[in-house]
Every structure is written in structure tokens, then in C-alpha cells.
XYZ file of C-alpha atoms in Angstrom:
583
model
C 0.000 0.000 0.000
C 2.547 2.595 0.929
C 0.533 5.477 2.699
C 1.281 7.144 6.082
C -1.458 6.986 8.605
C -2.184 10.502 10.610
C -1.661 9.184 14.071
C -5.061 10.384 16.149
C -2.702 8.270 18.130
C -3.930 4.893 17.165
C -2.052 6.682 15.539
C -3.272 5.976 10.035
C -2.230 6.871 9.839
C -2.306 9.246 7.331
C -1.977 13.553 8.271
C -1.105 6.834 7.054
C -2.228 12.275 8.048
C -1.216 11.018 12.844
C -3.328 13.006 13.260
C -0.397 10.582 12.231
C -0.447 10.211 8.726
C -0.390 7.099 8.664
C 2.597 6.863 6.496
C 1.339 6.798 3.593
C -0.538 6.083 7.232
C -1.316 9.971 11.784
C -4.849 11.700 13.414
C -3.360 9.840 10.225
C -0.919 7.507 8.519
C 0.964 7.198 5.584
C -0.718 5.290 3.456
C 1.382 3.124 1.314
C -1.692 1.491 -0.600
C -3.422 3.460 -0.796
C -10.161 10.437 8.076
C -12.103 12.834 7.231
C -15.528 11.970 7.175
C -17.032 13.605 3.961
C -20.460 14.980 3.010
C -19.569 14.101 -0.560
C -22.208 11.659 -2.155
C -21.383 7.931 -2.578
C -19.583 6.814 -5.306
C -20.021 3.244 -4.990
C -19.297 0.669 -7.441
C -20.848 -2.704 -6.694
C -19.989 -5.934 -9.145
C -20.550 -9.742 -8.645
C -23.925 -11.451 -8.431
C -24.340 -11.323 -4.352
C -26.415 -8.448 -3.900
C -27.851 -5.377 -5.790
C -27.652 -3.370 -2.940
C -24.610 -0.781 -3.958
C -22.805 -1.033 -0.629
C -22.811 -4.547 -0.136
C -23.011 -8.026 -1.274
C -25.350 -9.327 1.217
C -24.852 -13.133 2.406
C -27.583 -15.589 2.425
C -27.945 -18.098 5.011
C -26.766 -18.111 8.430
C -22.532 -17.259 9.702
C -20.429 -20.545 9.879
C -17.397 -20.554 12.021
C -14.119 -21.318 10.699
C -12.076 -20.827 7.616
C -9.263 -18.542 6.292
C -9.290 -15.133 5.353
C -6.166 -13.878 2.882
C -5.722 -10.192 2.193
C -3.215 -9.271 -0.022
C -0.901 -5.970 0.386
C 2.075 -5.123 -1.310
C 3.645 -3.574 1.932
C 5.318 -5.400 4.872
C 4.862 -3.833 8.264
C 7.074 -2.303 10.056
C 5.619 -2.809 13.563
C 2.579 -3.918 14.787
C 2.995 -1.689 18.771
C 0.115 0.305 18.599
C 2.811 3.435 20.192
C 4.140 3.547 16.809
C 2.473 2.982 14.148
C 2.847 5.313 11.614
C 1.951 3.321 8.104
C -1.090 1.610 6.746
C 0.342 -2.125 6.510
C 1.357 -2.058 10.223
C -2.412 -0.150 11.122
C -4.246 -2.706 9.349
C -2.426 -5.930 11.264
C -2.500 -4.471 14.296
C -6.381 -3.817 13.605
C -7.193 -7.333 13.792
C -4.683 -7.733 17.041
C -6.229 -5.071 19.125
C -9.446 -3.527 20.720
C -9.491 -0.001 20.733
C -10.890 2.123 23.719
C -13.515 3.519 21.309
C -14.733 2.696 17.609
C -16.186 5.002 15.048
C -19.789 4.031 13.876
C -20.847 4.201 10.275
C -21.412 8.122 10.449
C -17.868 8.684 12.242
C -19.003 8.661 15.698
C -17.038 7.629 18.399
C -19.093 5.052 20.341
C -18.593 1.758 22.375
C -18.747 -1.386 20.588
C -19.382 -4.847 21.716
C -15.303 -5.122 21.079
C -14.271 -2.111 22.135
C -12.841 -2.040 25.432
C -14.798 0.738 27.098
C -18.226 0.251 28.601
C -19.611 3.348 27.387
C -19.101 6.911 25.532
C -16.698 8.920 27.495
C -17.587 11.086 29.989
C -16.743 14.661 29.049
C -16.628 17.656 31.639
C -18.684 21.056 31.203
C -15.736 22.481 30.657
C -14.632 20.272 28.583
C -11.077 19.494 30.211
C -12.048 16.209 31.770
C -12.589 12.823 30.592
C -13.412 10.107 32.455
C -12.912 6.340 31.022
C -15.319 3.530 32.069
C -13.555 -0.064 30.876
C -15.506 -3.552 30.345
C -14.245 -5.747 33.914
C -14.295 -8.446 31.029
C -11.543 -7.694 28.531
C -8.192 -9.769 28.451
C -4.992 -9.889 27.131
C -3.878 -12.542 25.035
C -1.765 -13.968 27.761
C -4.703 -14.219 30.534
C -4.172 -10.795 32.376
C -7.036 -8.276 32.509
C -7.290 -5.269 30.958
C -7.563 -2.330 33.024
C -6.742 0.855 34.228
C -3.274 0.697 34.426
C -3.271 0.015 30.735
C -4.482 2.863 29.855
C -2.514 5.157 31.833
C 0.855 3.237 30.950
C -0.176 3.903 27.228
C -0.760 7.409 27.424
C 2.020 8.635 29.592
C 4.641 6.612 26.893
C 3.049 8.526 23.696
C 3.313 11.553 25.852
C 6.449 10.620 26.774
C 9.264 12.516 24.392
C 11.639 9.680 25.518
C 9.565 7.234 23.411
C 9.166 9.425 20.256
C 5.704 7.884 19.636
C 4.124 9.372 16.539
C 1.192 10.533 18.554
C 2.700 12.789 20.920
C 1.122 15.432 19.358
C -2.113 14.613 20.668
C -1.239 13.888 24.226
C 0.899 17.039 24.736
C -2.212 18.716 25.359
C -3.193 16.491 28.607
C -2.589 17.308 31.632
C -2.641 14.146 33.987
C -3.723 10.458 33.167
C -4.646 8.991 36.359
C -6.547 5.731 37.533
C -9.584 6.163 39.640
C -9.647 2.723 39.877
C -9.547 -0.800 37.666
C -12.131 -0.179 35.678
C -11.648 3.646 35.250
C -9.508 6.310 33.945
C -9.799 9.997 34.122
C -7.317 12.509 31.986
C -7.427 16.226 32.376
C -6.609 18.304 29.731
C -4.476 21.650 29.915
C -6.660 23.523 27.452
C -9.778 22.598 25.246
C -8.848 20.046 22.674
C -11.857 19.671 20.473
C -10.589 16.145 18.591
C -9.578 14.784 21.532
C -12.417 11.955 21.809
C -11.014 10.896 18.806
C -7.755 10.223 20.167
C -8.777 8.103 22.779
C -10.716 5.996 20.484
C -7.302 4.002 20.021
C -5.398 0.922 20.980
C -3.254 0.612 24.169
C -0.557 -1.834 25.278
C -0.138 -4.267 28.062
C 1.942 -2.499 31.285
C 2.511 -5.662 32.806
C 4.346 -6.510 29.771
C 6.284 -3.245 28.741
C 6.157 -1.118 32.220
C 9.965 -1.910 33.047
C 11.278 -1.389 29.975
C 13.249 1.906 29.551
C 11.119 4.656 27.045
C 14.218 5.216 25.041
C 14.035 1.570 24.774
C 10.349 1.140 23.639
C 10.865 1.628 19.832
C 13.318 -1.346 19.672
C 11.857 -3.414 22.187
C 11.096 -6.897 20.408
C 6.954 -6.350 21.103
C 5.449 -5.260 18.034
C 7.916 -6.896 15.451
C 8.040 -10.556 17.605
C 4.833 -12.361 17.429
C 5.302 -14.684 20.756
C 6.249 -11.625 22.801
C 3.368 -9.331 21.724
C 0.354 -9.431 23.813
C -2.628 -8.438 22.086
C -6.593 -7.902 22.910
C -8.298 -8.409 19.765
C -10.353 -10.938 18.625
C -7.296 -12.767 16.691
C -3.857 -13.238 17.892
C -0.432 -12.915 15.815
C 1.161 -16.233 15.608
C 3.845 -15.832 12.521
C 5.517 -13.380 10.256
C 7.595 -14.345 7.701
C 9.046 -11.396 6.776
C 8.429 -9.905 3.030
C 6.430 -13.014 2.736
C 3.021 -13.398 5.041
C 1.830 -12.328 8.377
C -0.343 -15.097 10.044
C -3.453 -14.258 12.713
C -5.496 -16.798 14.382
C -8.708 -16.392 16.203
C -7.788 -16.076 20.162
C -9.738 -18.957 21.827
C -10.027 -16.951 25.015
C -11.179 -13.549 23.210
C -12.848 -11.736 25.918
C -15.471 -10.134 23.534
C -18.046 -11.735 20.460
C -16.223 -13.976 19.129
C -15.184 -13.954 15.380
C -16.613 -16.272 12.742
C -12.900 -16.231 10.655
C -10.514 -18.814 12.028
C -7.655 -17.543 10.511
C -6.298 -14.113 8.971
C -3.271 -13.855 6.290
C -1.832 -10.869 5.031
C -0.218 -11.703 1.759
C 2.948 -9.533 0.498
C 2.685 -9.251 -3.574
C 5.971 -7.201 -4.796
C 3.343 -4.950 -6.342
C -0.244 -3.929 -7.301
C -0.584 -5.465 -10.533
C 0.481 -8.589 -8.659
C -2.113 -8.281 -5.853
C -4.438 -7.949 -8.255
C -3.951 -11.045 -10.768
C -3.810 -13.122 -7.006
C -7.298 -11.683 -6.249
C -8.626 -12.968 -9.883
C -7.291 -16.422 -9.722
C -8.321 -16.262 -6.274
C -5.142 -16.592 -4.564
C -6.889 -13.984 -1.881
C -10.084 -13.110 -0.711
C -9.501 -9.315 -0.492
C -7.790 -6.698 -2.146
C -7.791 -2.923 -0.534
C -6.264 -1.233 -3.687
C -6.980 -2.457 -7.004
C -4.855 0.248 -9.528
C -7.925 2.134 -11.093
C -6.910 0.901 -14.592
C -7.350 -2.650 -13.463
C -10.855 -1.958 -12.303
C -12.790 -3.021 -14.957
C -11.017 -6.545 -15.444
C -11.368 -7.652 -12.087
C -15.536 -6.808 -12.898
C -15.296 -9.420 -15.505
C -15.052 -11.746 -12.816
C -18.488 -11.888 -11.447
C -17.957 -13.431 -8.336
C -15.673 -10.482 -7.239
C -17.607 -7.133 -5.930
C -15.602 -3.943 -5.951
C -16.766 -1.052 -4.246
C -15.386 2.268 -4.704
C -15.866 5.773 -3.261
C -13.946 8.472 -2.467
C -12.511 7.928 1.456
C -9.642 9.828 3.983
C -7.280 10.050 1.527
C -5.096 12.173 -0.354
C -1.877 12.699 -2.019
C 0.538 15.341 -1.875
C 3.757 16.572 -2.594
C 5.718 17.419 -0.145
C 8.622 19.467 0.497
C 11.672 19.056 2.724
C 13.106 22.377 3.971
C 15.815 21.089 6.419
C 19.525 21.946 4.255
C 21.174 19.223 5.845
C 19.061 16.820 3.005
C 20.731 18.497 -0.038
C 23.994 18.957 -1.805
C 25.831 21.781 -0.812
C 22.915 22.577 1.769
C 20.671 24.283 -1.367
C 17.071 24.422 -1.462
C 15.813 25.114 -4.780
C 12.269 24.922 -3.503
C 13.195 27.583 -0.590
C 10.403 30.914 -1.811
C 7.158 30.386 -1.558
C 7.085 31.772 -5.665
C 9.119 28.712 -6.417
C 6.547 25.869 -4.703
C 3.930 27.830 -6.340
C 5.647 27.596 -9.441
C 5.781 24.065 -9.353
C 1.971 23.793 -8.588
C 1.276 25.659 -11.216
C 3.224 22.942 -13.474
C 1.773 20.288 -12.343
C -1.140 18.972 -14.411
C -3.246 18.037 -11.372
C -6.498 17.817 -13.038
C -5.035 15.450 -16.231
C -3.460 13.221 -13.606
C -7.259 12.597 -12.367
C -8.370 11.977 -15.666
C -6.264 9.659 -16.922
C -4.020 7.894 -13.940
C -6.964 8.028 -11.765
C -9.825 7.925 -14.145
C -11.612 10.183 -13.064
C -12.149 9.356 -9.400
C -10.141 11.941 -7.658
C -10.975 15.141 -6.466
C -8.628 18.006 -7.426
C -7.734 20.094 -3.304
C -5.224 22.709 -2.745
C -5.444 22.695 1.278
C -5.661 19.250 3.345
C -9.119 19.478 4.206
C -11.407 16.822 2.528
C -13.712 18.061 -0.350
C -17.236 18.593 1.198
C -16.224 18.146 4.839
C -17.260 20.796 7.030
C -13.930 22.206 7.270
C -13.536 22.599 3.285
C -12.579 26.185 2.914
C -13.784 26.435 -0.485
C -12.543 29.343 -2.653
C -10.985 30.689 0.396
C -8.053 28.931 -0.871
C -5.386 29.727 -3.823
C -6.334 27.058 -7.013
C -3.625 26.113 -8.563
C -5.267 25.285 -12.339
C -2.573 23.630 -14.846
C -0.324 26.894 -16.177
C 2.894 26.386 -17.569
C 3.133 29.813 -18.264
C 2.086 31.291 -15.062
C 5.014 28.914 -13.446
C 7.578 30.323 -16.052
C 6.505 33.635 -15.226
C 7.096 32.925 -11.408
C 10.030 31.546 -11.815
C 11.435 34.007 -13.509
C 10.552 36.431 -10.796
C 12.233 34.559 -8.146
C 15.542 34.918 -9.944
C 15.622 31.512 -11.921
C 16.993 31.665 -15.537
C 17.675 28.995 -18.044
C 21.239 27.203 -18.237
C 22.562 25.792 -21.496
C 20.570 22.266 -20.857
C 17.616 24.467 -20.342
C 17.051 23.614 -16.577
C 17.067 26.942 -14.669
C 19.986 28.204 -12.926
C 19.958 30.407 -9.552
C 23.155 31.674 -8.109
C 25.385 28.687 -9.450
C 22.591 25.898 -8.589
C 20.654 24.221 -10.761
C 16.546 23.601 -10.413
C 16.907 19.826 -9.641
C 15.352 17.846 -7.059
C 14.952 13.873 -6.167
C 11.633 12.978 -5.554
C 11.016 9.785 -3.923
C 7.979 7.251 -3.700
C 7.202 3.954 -2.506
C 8.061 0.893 -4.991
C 5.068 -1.174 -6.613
C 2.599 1.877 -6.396
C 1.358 1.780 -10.073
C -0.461 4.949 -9.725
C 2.477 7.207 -7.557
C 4.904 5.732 -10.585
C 2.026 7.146 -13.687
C 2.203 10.374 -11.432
C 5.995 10.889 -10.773
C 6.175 10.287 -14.156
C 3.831 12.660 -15.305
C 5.326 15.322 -12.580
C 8.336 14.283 -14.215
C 7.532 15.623 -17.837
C 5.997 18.930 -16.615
C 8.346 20.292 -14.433
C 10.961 19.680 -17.098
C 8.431 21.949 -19.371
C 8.828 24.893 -17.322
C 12.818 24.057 -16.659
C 13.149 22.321 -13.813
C 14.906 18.996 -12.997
C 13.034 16.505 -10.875
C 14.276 12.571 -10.709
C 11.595 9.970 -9.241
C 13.104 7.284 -6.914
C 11.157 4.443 -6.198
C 11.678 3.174 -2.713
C 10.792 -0.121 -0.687
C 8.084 1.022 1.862
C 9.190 -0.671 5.163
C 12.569 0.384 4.816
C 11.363 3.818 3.234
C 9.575 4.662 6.453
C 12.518 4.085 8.639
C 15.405 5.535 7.118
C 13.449 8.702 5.071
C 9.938 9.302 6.269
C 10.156 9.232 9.652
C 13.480 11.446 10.534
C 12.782 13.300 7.613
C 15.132 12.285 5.606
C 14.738 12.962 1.827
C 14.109 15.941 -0.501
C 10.132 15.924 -1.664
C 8.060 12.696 -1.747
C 4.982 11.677 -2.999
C 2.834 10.362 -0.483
C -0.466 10.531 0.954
C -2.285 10.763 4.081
C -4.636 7.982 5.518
C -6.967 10.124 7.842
C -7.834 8.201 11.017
C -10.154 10.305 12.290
C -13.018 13.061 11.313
C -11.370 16.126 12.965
C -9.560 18.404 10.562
C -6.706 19.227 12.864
C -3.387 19.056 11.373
C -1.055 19.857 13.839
C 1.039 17.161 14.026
C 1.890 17.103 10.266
C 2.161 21.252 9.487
C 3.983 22.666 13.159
C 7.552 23.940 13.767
C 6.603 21.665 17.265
C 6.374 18.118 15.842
C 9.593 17.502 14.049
C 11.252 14.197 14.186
C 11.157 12.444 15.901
C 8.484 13.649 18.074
C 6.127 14.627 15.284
C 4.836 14.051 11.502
C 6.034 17.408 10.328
C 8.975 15.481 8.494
C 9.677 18.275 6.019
C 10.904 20.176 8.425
C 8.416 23.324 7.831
C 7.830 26.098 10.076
C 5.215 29.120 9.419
C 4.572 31.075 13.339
C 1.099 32.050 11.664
C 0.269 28.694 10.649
C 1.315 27.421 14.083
C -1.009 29.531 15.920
C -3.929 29.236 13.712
C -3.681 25.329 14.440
C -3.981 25.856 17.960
C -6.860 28.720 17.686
C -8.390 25.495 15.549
C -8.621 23.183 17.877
C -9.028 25.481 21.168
C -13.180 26.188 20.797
C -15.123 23.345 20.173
C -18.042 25.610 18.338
C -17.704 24.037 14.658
C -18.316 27.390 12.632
C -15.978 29.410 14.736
C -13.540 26.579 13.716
C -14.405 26.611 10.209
C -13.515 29.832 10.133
C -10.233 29.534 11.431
C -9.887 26.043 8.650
C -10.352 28.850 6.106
C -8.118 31.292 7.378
C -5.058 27.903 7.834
C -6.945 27.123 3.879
C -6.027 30.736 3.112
C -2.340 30.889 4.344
C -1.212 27.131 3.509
C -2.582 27.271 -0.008
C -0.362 30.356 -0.581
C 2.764 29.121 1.652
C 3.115 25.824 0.098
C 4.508 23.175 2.436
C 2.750 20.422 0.323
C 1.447 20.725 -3.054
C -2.054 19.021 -2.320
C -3.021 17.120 -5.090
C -5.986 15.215 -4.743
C -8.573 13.232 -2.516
C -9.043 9.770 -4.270
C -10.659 6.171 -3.397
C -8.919 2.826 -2.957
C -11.819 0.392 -4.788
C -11.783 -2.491 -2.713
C -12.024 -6.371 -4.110
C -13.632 -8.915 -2.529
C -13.748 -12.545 -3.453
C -16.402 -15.054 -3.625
C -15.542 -16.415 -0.271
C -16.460 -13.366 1.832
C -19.560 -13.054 3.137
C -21.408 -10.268 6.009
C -24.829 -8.495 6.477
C -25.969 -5.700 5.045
C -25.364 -3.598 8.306
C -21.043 -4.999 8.180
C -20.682 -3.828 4.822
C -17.528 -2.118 4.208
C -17.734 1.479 4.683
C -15.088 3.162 2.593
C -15.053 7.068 3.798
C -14.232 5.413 7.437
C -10.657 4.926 8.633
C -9.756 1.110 8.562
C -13.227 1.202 6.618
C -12.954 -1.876 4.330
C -12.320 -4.360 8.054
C -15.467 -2.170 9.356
C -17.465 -4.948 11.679
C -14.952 -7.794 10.156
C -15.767 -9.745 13.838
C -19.546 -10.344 12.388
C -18.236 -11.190 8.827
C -17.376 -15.255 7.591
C -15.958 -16.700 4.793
C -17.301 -20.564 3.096
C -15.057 -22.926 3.377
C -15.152 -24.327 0.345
């Protein structure tokens, strides 16, 4: 997949955006395959002979028990410790490993599940500075110990903790104390008003028991999370194998504290790329398929027994710039002015890259708020339509002229940049390629680099390592906060703001953002952030686009555990009721 997850801790992420992008998964992550909850209308694309209903292929007959379910990715993880993840392979094993506090319902809403670990909707304060955590007395850890307070206070203080550089510090720094009232209850007090919090805490923890004497310096290397026999879990399946760039194995916990699951067994498949993933989902090699290239769409509908559904979800891509000088020769930034990242918006065909890589199922944004949310600022922001000419004539302004290759020149340096990606992403390769060909239009050098993910996120993404990369942002939650990803506080490695950007204005209008919890004073404080990034530049925002989904003939659910797409983690959404035949 290759996204970063925004860690709202879980994180993802995506700004995967963490708030972590999840990495390529943060509130989001970075989302290698490639959460706002939109208004926008369905776009659903239904296929195979189970159901007519456009959201779901409805099963007939009654759940059996048992059985395998294979899902194919074309992204190891990197670890499955819910205090890190950052990227949307490691978000979506670890989302069959553990309960969260909280889940989302099919609107967004945070509320308490049957499997999630709290007993009830958290308990908020008047003045909204308090709240107060009620946990089921019956959830477990995989190993036999209860679940309880102490859980949830060791899990908080480490992701506040800058010793552990946890991805979602940027949500905690805002709390005050985490204390236990007693086993069963937790209550954190807040420094300040922090409208997205109950977001946050709709997230996994980890077991104290297990991790309490380890040293938080320690944490990110510590064997749980990339060791299946020494991670504890609380889910409804358990991790029992990973063979590395191969498969990761899940079974169904016999001692699951909560309903149990109908699928025996869970296996992430690792396919070198997408067009691979996809020809194993037609001869049935897998049951499910998160991100079939849009091109390949209508061949996998010639296979009847296989529904796709499609529609736009907490996604999108961007460019994004690097503005430490320690990442480039001779410690030059040709993208330093704000004229010269407009320049290169203006360049980029945004709108043909939609129509042709993505078919047409993109929607063109130029701030990182989701199209028809309710913190889209609309025409409050700069467009950035497809003008060569306009770039030229920027450039030129900013002091750029052309050599005798005809890439521009500035003060002995040329315009030339690396941009780098994550391997086997068939659409982020037709895009770099395409970014490729216009910037060289207007004079300026850009090289594409196709990187493995795993190893991407480690040595580039996360200490902010690189020069501009095309990523995107897996929104894990509906607030439009983007802290984490866009302020001068959250560098690496206690942060997602891995280019290294700083704007004071932008910094306080994030905080003014998420400080009332009225939603139109806030949406007018999204415009005024739509106003000043649109013009500054850290990112070139490119689009908000869908992942359609493939599922085999095997799967089966009811109507109300159909996949729900805009949703974080949407396409697993109420996988505990789902079942597979066995045949």
C-alpha cells in the first residue's frame, strides 16, 4: 500500500495524516496502498452477483465458524505496537490484534462497541477538560491478564512521553494528567480545550505488565510489536507468525474476551506490487484486495464473483517538500520561496493526472481538508489550475533563468530535485512520471526514486530524511486538525512534520483550531489555515481519491457490516460479524 497513517494516536495513519499520517498512514498515517468523514455523495461501485444493494453483497444463510481469510498488500509492516504505528500495513495488522478504547460508527461517531474495550461513551466535563474512562471488567490480554486501568494510563504517559518518540505525541501534549480512579476507570485532564480529543482516545493501548519496566528510550526497539510470541494483544485474533516480506499469520484467540469472530484464521499476503495483488485476487489466490490500480478496475468486474466497491474515502496525495539543508547537496534548497513551490503547482497537471491515472475518481484540493467536509474552505483557498506559463513567469521572478541544458539556474545551482515514492505503487509511478515531464516543461529537474516502503519509512519518512516525496495521508479520524503534520513543534522524531516546515502564523492558527469546540468558529479559522497554507506551500495538495476495494467469492457479512469506505480502517469495518465458506 505505501501510505502514512495521521496518528489520532492509534495513531493511520495518514496527516497513514497522525493526526499521524499514517505513512502513507497519523490523526493519520501514511498510506502506502493506498479520516475525514465527507459529506460528498457515494460513489459506490458494486460488481458480482451477491447483492444489488450498492454497498454490499449481502450473504444468504446463516454465519459458519471457521475458515481462512487472505488479504493481499504489497507492503510489509514495520511494527505492529500500537505506540508507533505510523503506516497503513502495520495499522491494518495491528487492527485485527487489538481492541481499541472507542470505535467510530458508520457516520464517524465515536461510540462503544461490543469489542471495544470501554463500557460506554466517554464522559466529558462542562468544561470540557475532563474525561473520564469507564472499561468492560471483562476484557483480556492474550496472555490471561485483565485489561484495566493501568493500561491505559501506561499507554498514554509513553506517547506523551518525548523519551519514546511515539508518533502521537502530538495529541497527548495537550493532557494534563492520566490517572486511575480505579480498575475499571480512567480519568485525563486536559491543559486547554482540545476539540478532537475523543477521537484520540478511540485508540489501541498496550499491556503495562508486559512493557512497564522497559526503559522509554528503549520502547521503539523493544522486540513487542515486530516478535509475534512476545506481543500481547486484545483483539479478537492473535499474531502467531511473520515471515518477513512473505506473510503475516493471525489466528482467532480462543479466550477472546469479547463476540467472538466467525474467521478462524487471517493472512496478510505480500505481492511485490499492485498489478500482482491484483492477478492473485482474480485467480483467487486472496479473498480481499484494498487497492486495485484504477486501470485494473474493470477486469477484475469481468469476474463476477468479485464485488468492488469504490468511493472516495480519507485520503489524499501530496507533494511534499523538505526544507531542512542538511538533506541536499551543498545545503541548497531550490524549492526555498514560496514563488518557487507555487511555481511548481502551477506545473503540475493536477487535473489530467485525475483523468487519466486516476480515471476520473479523484478530487482536485489545494489545502488538506477533505472536499465537502465541514472544514472545506472552499474558494478561500489559492487554485492552482494547470499553467505552464504562469510557473515560467514565477520563476522568472524569483531569480531563476535557463542554463545551457535548459534547466534553470539560480546563483550557481541548478533547479533539480529527487523525488522519492514507494516501490510497486502503479499509480504514484504514472504520477511521478507525469510530474516528471511537466516540471521539465517549465525548466526544472526533478528525478523519481522508487523506494521499498518498510525500509522507506525508517530511514526517510520518519526522521525526515529525503528531498520531496509523494505520499499521501490515511486520515484516522473526522477532525480536521493538522497539527502534528504542518507545526515547527512536531519535528522528528516527536512529530509528523517530516519536512521540516515552520510558518509562526500557521502554528497559531492550528492551535486557535482546535481550542473552541463551536464548529463554525472553527471553520472559520480552517479557512483562514486554507487561506495561508494554499499560498505558503509546504505540500502541493493534489488530490482526494478512493482505494476500490475487491472482494472474493468467499467473503460473506450483512448488510449492516458492509464495508464502509469514507471510514478509517473502513474496508475491516465490523470484520468480527463477517465469515468466509469454506469451500
Amino acid at each position: 500500500m505505501g501510505d502514512t497513517v495521521k496518528k489520532w494516536l492509534m495513531l493511520s495513519l495518514s496527516v497513514l495524516l497522525i493526526g499521524v499520517m499514517v505513512a502513507g498512514c497519523s490523526k493519520s498515517s501514511s498510506n502506502d496502498n493506498d479520516v475525514d468523514k465527507t459529506d460528498t455523495p457515494a460513489q459506490t461501485e458494486p460488481t458480482g452477483d451477491k447483492s444489488s444493494d450498492p454497498a454490499t453483497a449481502v450473504a444468504e444463510g446463516m454465519p459458519t465458524d471457521g475458515g481462512t481469510l487472505t488479504i493481499s498488500s504489497f507492503s510489509d509492516i514495520v511494527s505492529a505496537n500500537p505506540l508507533f504505528i505510523q503506516d497503513t500495513s502495520s495499522g491494518d495488522a495491528a487492527f485485527f490484534m487489538f481492541a481499541n478504547l472507542y470505535d467510530l460508527d458508520r457516520q464517524g461517531n465515536v461510540t462503544a462497541e461490543p469489542w471495544s474495550l470501554a463500557s460506554e461513551k466517554p464522559e466529558i466535563s462542562a468544561d470540557g477538560k475532563t474525561y473520564t474512562i469507564k472499561l468492560k471488567s471483562t476484557a483480556k490480554w492474550s496472555d490471561g491478564q485483565p485489561v484495566t486501568a493501568d493500561d491505559v494510563v501506561f499507554t498514554f504517559n509513553a506517547i506523551r512521553d518525548p523519551k519514546v518518540a511515539s508518533p502521537g505525541i502530538s495529541q497527548f501534549d495537550k493532557v494534563e494528567a492520566v490517572e486511575k480512579v480505579d480498575d475499571q476507570t480512567v480519568r485525563i485532564t486536559l491543559k486547554q480545550v482540545y476539540a478532537p480529543f475523543q477521537y484520540v482516545i478511540a485508540s489501541a493501548i498496550v499491556p503495562a505488565h508486559v512493557l512497564k519496566d522497559v526503559k522509554p528510550e528503549e520502547l521503539l526497539k523493544h522486540p513487542y510489536g515486530t516478535d509475534p510470541a512476545k506481543t500481547v494483544t486484545n483483539g479478537p485474533w492473535k499474531w502467531t507468525e511473520w515471515k518477513q516480506k512473505q506473510n503475516l499469520t493471525l489466528e482467532a484467540d480462543p479466550n477472546y474476551w469479547g463476540p467472538k469472530p466467525h474467521i478462524q484464521k487471517v493472512i496478510f499476503k505480500i505481492y511485490a506490487d499492485q498489478n500482482t495483488e491484483v492477478q492473485a485476487l482474480i485467480k483467487g489466490d486472496v479473498d480481499l484486495t484494498q487497492a486495485i490500480p484504477v486501470t485494473q478496475v474493470e477486469a477484475v468486474k469481468q469476474k463476477s464473483d468479485i464485488n468492488v466497491v469504490l468511493e472516495p474515502g480519507p485520503l489524499y496525495e501530496y507533494v511534499g517538500f523538505n526544507f531542512k539543508t542538511d538533506n541536499f547537496k551543498d545545503k541548497f534548497i531550490p524549492f526555498s520561496t514560496p514563488k518557487s513551490r507555487q511555481a511548481i503547482a502551477y506545473a503540475l497537471n493536477r487535473q489530467g493526472m485525475v483523468d487519466k491515472v486516476l480515471k476520473g475518481t479523484g478530487k482536485l484540493m489545494n489545502a488538506p481538508f477533505l472536499p465537502g467536509s465541514w472544514a472545506d474552505p472552499g474558494d478561500a483557498v489559492v487554485n492552482y489550475g494547470y499553467d505552464a506559463e504562469q510557473a515560467k513567469k514565477l520563476l522568472a521572478e524569483d531569480g531563476w533563468v535557463a542554463g545551457k541544458d535548459g534547466i534553470l539556474v539560480k546563483d550557481g545551482h541548478r533547479f533539480a530535485f529527487e523525488l522519492q515514492y514507494n516501490a510497486g505503487n502503479s499509480r504514484r509511478e504514472q504520477v511521478a512520471a507525469v510530474m516528471q515531464q511537466n516540471l521539465k516543461d517549465v525548466g526544472i529537474e526533478m528525478t523519481p526514486k522508487a523506494v521499498d516502503f518498510s525500509a522507506w519509512v525508517e530511514q526517510n519518512l520518519t526522521p525526515g530524511k529525503y528531498e520531496a516525496v509523494l505520499l499521501s495521508w490515511s486520515l484516522n479520524n473526522p477532525d480536521p486538525d493538522g497539527e502534528s503534520i504542518f507545526s515547527s513543534k512536531y519535528f522528528p522524531p516527536n512529530g509528523q512534520n517530516s519536512g521540516w516546515y515552520k510558518n509562526e502564523k500557521l502554528d497559531k492558527l492550528w492551535v486557535d483550531g482546535y481550542s473552541t469546540v463551536d464548529q463554525n468558529a472553527r471553520k472559520q479559522i480552517y479557512a483562514e489555515v486554507g487561506k495561508e497554507i494554499s499560498t505558503d506551500l509546504p505540500y502541493v495538495f493534489m488530490y482526494q481519491y478512493g482505494l476500490p476495494e475487491g472482494l472474493g467469492p468467499k467473503i460473506n457479512y450483512a448488510k449492516e457490516d458492509a464495508p464502509e469506505p469514507t471510514l478509517p480502517y473502513g474496508y475491516f469495518f465490523h470484520i468480527n460479524n463477517w465469515w468466509v465458506d469454506s469451500k
